[in-house]
PDB file of C-alpha atoms in Angstrom:
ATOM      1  CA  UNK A   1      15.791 171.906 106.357  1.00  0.00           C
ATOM      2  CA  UNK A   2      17.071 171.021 109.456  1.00  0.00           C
ATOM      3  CA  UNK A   3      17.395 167.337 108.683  1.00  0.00           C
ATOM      4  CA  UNK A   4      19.515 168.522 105.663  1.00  0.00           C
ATOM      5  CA  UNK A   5      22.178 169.392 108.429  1.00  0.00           C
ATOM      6  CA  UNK A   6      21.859 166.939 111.045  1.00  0.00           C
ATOM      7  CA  UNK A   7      22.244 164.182 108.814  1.00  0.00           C
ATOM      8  CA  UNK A   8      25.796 165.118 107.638  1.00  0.00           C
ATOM      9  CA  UNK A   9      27.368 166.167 110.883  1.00  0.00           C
ATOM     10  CA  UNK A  10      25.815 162.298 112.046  1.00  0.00           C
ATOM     11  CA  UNK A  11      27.804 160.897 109.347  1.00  0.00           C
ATOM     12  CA  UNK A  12      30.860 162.836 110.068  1.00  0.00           C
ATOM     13  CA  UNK A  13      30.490 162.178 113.848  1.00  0.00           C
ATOM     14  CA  UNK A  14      30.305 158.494 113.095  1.00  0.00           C
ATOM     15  CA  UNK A  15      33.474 158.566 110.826  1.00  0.00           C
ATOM     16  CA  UNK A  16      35.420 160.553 113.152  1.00  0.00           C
ATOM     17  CA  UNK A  17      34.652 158.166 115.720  1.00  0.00           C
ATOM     18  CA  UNK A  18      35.478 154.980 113.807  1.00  0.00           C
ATOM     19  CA  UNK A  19      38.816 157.088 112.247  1.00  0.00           C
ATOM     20  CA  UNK A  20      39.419 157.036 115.601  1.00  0.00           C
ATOM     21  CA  UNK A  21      39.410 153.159 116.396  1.00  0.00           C
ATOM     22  CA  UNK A  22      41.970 150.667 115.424  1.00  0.00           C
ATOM     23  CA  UNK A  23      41.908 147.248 115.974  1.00  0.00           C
ATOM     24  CA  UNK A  24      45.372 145.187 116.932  1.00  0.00           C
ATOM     25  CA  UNK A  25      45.759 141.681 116.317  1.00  0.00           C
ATOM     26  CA  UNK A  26      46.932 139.145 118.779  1.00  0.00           C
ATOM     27  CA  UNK A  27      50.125 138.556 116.106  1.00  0.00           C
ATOM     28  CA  UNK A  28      51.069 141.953 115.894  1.00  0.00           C
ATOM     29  CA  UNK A  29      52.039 145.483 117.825  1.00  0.00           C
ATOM     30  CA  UNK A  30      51.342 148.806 117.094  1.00  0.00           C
ATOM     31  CA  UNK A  31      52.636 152.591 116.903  1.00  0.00           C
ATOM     32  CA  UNK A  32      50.571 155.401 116.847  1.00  0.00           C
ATOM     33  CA  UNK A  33      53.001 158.198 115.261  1.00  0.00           C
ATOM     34  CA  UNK A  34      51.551 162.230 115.062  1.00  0.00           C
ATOM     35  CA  UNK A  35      53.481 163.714 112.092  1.00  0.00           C
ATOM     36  CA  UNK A  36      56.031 160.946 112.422  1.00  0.00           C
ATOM     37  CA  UNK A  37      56.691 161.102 116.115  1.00  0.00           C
ATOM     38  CA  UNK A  38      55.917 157.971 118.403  1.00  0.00           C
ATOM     39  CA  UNK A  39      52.829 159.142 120.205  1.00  0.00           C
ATOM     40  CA  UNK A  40      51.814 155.402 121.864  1.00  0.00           C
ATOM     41  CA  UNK A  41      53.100 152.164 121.889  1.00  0.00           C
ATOM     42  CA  UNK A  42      50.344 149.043 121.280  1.00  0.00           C
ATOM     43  CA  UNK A  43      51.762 145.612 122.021  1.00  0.00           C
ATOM     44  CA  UNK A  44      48.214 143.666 123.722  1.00  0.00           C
ATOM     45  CA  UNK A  45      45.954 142.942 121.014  1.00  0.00           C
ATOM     46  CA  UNK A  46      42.443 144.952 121.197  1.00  0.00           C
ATOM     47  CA  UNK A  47      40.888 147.912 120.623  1.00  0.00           C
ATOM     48  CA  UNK A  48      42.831 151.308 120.946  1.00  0.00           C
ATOM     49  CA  UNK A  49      42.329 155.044 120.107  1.00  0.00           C
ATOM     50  CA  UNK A  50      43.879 157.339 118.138  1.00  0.00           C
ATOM     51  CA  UNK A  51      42.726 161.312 116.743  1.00  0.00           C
ATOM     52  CA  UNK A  52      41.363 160.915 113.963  1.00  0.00           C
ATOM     53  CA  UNK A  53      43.237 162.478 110.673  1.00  0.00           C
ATOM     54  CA  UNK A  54      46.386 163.259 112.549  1.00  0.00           C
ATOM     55  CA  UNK A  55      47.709 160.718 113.904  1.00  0.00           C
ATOM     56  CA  UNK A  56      47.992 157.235 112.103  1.00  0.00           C
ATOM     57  CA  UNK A  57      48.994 153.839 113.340  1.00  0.00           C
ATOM     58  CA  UNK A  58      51.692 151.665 111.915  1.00  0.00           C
ATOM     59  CA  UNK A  59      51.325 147.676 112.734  1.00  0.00           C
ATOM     60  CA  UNK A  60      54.510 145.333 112.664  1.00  0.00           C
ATOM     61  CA  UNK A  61      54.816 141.605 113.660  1.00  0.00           C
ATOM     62  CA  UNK A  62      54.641 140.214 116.858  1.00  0.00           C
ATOM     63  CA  UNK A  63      55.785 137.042 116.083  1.00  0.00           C
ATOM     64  CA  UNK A  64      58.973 134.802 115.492  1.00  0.00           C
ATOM     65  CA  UNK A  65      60.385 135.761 111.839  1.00  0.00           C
ATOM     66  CA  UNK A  66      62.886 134.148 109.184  1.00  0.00           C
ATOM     67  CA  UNK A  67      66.201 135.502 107.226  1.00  0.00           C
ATOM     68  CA  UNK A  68      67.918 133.371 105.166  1.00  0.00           C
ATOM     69  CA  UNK A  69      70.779 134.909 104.456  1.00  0.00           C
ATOM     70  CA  UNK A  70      72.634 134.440 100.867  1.00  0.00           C
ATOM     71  CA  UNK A  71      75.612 132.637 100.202  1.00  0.00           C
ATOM     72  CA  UNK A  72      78.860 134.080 101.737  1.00  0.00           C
ATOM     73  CA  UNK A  73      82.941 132.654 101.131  1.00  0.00           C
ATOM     74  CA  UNK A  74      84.602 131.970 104.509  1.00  0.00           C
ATOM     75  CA  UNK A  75      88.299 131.383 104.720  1.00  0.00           C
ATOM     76  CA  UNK A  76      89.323 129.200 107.581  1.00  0.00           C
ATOM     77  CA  UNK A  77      91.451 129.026 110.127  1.00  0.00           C
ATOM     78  CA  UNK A  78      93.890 126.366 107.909  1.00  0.00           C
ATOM     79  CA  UNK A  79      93.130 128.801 104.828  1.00  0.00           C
ATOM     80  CA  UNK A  80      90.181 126.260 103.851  1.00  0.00           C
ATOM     81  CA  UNK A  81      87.397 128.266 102.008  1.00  0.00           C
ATOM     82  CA  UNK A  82      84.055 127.185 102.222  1.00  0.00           C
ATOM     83  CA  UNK A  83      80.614 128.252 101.218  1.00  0.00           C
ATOM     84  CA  UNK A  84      78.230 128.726 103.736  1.00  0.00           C
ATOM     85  CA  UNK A  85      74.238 129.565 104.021  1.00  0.00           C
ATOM     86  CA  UNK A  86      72.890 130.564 107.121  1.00  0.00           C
ATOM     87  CA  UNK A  87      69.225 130.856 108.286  1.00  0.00           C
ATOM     88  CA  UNK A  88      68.426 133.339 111.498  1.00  0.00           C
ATOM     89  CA  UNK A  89      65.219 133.560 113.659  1.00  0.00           C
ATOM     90  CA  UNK A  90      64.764 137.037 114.981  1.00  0.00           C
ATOM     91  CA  UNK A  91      61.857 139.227 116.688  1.00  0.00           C
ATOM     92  CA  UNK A  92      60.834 142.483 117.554  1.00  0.00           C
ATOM     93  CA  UNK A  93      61.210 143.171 120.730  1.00  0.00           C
ATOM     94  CA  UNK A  94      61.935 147.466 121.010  1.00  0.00           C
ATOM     95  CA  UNK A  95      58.823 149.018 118.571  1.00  0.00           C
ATOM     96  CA  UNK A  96      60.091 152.510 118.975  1.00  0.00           C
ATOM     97  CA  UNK A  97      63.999 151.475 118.780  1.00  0.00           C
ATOM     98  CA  UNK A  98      62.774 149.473 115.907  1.00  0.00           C
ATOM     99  CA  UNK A  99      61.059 152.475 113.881  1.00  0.00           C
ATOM    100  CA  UNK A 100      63.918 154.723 114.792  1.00  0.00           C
ATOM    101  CA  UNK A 101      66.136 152.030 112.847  1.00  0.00           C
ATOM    102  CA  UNK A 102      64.441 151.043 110.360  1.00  0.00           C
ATOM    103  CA  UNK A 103      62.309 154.083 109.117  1.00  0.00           C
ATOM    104  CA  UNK A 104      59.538 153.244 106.886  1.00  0.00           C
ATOM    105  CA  UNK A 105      61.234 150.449 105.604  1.00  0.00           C
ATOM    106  CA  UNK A 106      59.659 148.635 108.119  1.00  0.00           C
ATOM    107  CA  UNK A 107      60.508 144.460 107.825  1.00  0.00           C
ATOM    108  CA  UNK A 108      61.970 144.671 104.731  1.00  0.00           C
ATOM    109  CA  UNK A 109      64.618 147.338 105.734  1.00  0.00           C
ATOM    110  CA  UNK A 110      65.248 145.387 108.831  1.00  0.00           C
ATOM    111  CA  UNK A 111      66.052 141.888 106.848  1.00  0.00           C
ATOM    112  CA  UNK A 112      68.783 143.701 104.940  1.00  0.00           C
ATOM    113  CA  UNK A 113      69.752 145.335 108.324  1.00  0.00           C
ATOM    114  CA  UNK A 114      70.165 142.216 110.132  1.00  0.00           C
ATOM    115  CA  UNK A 115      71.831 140.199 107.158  1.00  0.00           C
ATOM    116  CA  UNK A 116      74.712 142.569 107.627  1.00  0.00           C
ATOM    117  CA  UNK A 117      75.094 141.898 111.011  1.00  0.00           C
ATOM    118  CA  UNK A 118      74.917 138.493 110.863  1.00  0.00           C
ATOM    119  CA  UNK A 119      77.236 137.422 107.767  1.00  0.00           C
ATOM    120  CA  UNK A 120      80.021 139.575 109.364  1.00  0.00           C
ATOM    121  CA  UNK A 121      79.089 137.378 112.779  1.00  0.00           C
ATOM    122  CA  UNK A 122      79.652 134.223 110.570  1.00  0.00           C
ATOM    123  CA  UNK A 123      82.827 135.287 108.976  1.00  0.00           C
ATOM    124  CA  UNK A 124      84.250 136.441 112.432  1.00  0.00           C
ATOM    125  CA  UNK A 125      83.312 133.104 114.423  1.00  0.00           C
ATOM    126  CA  UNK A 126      83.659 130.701 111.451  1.00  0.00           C
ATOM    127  CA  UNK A 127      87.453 132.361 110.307  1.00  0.00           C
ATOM    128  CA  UNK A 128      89.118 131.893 113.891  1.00  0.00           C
ATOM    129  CA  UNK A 129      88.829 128.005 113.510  1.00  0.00           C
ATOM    130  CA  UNK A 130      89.513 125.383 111.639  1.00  0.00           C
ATOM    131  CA  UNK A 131      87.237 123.610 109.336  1.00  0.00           C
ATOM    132  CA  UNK A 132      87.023 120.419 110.990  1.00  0.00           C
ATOM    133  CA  UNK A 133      85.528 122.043 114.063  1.00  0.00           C
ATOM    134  CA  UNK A 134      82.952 123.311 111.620  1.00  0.00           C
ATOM    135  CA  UNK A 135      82.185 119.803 110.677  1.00  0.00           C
ATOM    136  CA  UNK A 136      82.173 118.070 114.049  1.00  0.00           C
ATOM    137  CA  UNK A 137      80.110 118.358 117.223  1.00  0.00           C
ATOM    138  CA  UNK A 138      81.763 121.877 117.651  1.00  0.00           C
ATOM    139  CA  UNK A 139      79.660 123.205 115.149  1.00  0.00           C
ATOM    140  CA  UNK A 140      76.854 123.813 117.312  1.00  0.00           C
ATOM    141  CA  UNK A 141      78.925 125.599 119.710  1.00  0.00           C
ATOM    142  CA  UNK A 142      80.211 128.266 116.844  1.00  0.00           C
ATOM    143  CA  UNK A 143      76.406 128.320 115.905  1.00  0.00           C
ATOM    144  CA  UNK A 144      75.970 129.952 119.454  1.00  0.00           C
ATOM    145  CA  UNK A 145      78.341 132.263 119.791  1.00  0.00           C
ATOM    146  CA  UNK A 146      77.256 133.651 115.894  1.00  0.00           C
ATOM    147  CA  UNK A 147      73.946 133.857 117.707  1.00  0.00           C
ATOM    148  CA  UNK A 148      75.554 136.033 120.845  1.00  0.00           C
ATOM    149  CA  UNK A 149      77.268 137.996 118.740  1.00  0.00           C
ATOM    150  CA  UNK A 150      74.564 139.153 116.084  1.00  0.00           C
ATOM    151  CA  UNK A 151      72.069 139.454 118.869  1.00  0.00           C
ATOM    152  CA  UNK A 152      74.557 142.453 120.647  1.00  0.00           C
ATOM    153  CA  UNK A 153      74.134 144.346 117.393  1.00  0.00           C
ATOM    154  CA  UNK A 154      70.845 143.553 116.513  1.00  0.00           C
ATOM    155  CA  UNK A 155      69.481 144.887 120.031  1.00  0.00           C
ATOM    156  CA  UNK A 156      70.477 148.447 118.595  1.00  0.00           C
ATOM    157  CA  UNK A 157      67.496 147.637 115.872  1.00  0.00           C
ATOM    158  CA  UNK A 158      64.879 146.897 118.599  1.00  0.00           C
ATOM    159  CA  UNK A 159      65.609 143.220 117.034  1.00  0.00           C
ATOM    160  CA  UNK A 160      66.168 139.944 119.344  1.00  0.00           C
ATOM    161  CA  UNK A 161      68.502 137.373 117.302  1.00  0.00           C
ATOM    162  CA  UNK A 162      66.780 134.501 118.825  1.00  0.00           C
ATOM    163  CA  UNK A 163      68.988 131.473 116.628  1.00  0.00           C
ATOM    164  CA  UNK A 164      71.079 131.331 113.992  1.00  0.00           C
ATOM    165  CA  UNK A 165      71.976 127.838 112.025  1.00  0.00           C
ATOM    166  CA  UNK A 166      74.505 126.928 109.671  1.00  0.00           C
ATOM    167  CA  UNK A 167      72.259 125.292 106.682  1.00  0.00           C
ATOM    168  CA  UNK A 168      75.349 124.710 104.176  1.00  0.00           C
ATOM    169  CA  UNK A 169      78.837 124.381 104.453  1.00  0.00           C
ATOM    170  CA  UNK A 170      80.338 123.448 101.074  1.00  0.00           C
ATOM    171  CA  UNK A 171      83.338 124.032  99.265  1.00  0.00           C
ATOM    172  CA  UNK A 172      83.851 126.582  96.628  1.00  0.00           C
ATOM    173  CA  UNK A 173      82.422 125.039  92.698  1.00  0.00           C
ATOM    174  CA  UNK A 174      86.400 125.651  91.920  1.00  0.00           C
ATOM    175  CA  UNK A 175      88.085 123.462  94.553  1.00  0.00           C
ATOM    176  CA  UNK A 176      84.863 120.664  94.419  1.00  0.00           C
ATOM    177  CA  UNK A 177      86.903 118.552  92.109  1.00  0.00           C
ATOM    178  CA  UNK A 178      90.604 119.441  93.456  1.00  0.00           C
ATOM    179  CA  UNK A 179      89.127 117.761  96.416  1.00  0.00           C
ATOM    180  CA  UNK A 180      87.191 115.241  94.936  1.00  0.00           C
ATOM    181  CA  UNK A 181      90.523 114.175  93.299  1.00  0.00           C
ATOM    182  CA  UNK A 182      92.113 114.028  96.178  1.00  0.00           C
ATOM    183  CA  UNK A 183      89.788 112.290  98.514  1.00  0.00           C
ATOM    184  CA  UNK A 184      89.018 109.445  95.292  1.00  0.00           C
ATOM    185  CA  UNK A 185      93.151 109.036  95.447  1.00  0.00           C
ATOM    186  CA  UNK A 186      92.926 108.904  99.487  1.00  0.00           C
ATOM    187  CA  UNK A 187      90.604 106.014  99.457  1.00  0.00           C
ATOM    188  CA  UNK A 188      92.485 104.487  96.520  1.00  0.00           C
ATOM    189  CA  UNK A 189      95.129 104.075  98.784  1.00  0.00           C
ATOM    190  CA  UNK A 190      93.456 102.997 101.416  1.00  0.00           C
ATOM    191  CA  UNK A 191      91.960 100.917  99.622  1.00  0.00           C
ATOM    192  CA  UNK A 192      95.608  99.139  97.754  1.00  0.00           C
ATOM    193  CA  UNK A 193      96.701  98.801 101.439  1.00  0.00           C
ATOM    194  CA  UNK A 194      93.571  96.692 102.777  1.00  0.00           C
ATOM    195  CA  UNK A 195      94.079  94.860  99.576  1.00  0.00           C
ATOM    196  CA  UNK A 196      97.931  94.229 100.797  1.00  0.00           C
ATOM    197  CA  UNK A 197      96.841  93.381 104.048  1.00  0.00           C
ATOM    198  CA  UNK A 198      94.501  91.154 103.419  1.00  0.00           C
ATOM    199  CA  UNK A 199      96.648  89.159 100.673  1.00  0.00           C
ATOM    200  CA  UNK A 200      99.466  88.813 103.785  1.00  0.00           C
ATOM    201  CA  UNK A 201      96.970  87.670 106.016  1.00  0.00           C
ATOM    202  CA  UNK A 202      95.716  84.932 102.772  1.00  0.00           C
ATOM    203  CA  UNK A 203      99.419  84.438 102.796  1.00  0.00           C
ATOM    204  CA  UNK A 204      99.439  83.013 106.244  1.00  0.00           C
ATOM    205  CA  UNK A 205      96.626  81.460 106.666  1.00  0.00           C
ATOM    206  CA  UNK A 206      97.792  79.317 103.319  1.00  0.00           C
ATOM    207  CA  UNK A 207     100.752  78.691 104.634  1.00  0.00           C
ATOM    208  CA  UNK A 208      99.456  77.383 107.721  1.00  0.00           C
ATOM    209  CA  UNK A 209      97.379  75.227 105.844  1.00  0.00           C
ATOM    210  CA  UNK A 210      99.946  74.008 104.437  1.00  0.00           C
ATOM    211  CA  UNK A 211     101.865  73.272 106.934  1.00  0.00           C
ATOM    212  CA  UNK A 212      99.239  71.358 108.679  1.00  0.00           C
ATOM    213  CA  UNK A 213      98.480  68.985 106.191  1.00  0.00           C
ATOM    214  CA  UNK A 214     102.270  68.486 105.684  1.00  0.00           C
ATOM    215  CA  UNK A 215     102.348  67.846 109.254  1.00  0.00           C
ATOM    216  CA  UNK A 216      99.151  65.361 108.931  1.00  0.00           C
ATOM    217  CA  UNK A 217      99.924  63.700 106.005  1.00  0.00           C
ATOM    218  CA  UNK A 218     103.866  63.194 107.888  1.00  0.00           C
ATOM    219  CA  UNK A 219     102.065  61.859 110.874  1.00  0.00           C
ATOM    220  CA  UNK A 220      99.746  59.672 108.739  1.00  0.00           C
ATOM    221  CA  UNK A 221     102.649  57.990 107.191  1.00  0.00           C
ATOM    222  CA  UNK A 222     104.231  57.369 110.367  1.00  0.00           C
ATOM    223  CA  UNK A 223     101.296  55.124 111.710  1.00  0.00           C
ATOM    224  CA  UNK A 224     100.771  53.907 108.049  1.00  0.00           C
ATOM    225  CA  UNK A 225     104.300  52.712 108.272  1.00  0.00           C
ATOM    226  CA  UNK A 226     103.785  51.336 112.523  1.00  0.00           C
ATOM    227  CA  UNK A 227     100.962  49.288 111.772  1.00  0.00           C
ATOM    228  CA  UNK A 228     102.301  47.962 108.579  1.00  0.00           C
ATOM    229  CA  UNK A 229     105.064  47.183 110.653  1.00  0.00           C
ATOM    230  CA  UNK A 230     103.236  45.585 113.031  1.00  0.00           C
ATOM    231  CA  UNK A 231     101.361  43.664 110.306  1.00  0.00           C
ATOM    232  CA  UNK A 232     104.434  42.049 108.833  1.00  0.00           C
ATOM    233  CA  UNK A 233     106.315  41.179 111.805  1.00  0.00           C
ATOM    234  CA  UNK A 234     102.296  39.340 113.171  1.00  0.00           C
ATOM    235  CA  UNK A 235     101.970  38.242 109.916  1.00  0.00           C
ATOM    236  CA  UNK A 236     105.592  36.897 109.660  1.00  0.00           C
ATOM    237  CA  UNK A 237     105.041  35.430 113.150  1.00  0.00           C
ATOM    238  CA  UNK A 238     102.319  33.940 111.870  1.00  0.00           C
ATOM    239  CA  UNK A 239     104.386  32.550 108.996  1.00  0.00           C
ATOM    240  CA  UNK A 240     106.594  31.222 111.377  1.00  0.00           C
ATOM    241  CA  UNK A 241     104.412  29.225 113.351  1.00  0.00           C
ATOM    242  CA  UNK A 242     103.156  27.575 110.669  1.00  0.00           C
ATOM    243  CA  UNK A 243     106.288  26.304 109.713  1.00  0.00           C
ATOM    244  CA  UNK A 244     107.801  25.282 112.514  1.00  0.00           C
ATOM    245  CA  UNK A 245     104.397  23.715 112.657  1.00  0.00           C
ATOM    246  CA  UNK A 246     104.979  21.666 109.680  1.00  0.00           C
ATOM    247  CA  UNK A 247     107.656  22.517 107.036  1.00  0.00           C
ATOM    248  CA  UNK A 248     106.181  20.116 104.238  1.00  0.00           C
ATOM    249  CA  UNK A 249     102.821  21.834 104.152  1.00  0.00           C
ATOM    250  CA  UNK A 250     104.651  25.449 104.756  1.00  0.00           C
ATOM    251  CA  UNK A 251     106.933  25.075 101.475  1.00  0.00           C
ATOM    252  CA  UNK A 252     103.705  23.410  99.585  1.00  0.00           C
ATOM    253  CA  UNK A 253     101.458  26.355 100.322  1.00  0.00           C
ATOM    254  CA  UNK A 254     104.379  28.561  98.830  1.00  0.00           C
ATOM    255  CA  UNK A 255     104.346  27.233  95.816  1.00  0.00           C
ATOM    256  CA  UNK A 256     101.311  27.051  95.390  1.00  0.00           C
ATOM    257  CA  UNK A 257     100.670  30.908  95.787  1.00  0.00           C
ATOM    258  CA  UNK A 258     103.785  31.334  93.597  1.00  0.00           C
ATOM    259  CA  UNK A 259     101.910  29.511  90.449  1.00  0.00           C
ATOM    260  CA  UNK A 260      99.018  31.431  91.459  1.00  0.00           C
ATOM    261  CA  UNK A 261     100.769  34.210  90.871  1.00  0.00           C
ATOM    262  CA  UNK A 262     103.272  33.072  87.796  1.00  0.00           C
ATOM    263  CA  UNK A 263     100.987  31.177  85.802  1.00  0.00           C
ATOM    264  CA  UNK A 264      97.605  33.606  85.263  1.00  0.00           C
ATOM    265  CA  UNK A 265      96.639  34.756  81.905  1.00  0.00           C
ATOM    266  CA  UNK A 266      98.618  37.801  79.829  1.00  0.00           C
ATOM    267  CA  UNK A 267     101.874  37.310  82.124  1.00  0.00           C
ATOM    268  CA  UNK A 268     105.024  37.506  80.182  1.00  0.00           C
ATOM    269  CA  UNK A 269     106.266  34.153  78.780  1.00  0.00           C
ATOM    270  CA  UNK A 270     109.084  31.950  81.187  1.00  0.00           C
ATOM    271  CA  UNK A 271     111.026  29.590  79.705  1.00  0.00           C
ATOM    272  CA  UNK A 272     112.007  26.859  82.318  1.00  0.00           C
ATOM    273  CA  UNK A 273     113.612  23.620  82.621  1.00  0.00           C
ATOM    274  CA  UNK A 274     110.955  21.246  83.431  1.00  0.00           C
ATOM    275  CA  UNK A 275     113.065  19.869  86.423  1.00  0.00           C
ATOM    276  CA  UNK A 276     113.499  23.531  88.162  1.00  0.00           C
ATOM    277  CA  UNK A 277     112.889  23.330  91.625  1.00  0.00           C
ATOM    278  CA  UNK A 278     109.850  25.511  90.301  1.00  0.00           C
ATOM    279  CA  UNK A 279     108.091  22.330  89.375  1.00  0.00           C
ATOM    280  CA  UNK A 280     109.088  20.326  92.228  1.00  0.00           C
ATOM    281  CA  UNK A 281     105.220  19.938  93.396  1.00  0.00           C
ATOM    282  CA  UNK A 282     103.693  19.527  90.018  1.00  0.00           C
ATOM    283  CA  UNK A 283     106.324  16.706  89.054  1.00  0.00           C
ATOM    284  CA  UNK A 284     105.488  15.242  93.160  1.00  0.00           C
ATOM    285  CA  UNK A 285     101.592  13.821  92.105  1.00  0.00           C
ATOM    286  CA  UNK A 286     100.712  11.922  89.513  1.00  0.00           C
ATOM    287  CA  UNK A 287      96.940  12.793  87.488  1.00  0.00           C
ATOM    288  CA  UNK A 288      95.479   9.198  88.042  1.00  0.00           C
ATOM    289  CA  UNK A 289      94.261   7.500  85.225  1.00  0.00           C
ATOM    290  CA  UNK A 290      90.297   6.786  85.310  1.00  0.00           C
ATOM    291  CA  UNK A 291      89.689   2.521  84.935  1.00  0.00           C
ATOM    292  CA  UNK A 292      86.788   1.822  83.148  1.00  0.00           C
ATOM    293  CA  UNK A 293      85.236  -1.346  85.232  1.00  0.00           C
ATOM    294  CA  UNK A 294      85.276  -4.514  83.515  1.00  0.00           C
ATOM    295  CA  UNK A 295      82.681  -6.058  82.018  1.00  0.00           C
ATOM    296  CA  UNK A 296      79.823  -8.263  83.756  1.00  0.00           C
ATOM    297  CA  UNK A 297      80.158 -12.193  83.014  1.00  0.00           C
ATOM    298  CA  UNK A 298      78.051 -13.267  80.334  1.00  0.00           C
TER     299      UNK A 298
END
């Protein structure tokens, strides 16, 4: 009979005892609440204690988390709209600020929490400037001071906005091909003024060429025509020489080069008088006639 008691009370020693145990792991921290008031605060990993049935414990990450925010319109300092996603890296750093924030909602209450403290951070950084600062080296600057100014607010939530990046900045579907248009007609141009350019530059460059070989061929000719020049007057010296030499042979050789040249085949007819000075050297020699030698004495 007794055993019928002492086994029961065992069993509900043992449960209370391991109600009363609760393990926390190295990525997370814990809260024990007592009918929803913060009783102790768990952030080493380990074995901890708690009463058993009235007090519970709540467990929320230790580590680095994500929120991608959703697409949000930004109108720029030059009234440029653009598009822009954001991603933010955040962490618990206050539990019981945290719980007082967030409720039972836990993680998923503060995601939608921080989102609206960082898209109005965006807006406020990204509308005081221009967009070209968005899309030069400044933008990691404005990243920065999105970060400063969401982590201020977010400190309120127990929550430590550790980064916050710019993942898109696009323009609006509506104004994609108003600016497509614009920046196809910008390069167009561009484009028909290299195309002038570089037909003035083939422009010159011809007409340099051209120059030049007018200027070669011009100074070709001129010692074309000084050593022809040259030629004729040695040549004519030459001539000279030779006659003064001997006139006979001088006037002979003449004429000779002047039938050479008058009397070849397919020249037009001349019709001379045979006693022309023409002929003076043909009429001058006589063709011997052969003599056929006599015949031997019988």
């Amino acid at each position: 009979m007794r055993a019928m008691y002492v086994i029961p009370v065992i069993v509900i020693v043992l449960v209370g005892i391991l109600s009363s145990l609760f393990i926390v792991d190295e990525r997370k921290k814990a809260l024990v609440l007592q009918f929803g008031q913060v009783t102790q605060v768990k952030t080493e990993p380990g074995l901890g204690f708690k009463i058993p049935f009235i007090q519970e414990v709540v467990q929320y990450e230790d580590r680095i988390l994500g929120l991608p925010t959703t697409p949000i319109e930004v109108t720029m300092l030059d009234d440029r709209r653009l598009v822009v996603d954001a991603f933010a890296r955040w962490r618990i750093v206050d539990l019981v600020t945290f719980r007082e924030a967030v409720g039972t909602g836990a993680e998923a209450q503060a995601l939608r929490r921080l989102e609206g403290i960082v898209n109005p951070a965006i807006q406020e950084v990204l509308g005081s400037v221009p967009s070209s600062r968005v899309l030069s080296e400044d933008r990691t600057a404005l990243m920065n001071q999105i970060r400063d100014i969401a982590r201020r607010q977010a400190l309120a939530l127990g929550i430590d906005v550790i980064d916050v990046r710019l993942t898109r900045t696009d323009l609006p579907e509506q104004n994609l091909e108003a600016t497509f248009a614009r920046m196809r007609a910008e390069r167009e141009r561009e484009a028909a003024d290299e195309i002038a350019r570089g037909g003035e530059a083939a422009q010159r460059v011809r007409a340099s060429a051209d120059r030049t070989v007018v200027e070669l061929t011009s100074d070709a000719r001129r010692k074309a025509e000084v050593i022809r020049g040259e030629a004729d007057a040695e040549r004519n010296a030459i001539y000279a020489e030779a006659f003064g030499r001997d006139p006979e042979f001088f006037a002979f050789t003449r004429s000779l080069t002047a039938y050479e040249r008058a009397l070849q085949a397919g020249n037009s007819s001349i019709v001379m008088n045979p006693d022309s000075a023409f002929f003076e050297y043909l009429r001058s020699y006589e063709i011997p006639v052969p003599v056929e030698p006599a015949a031997p004495a019988p």
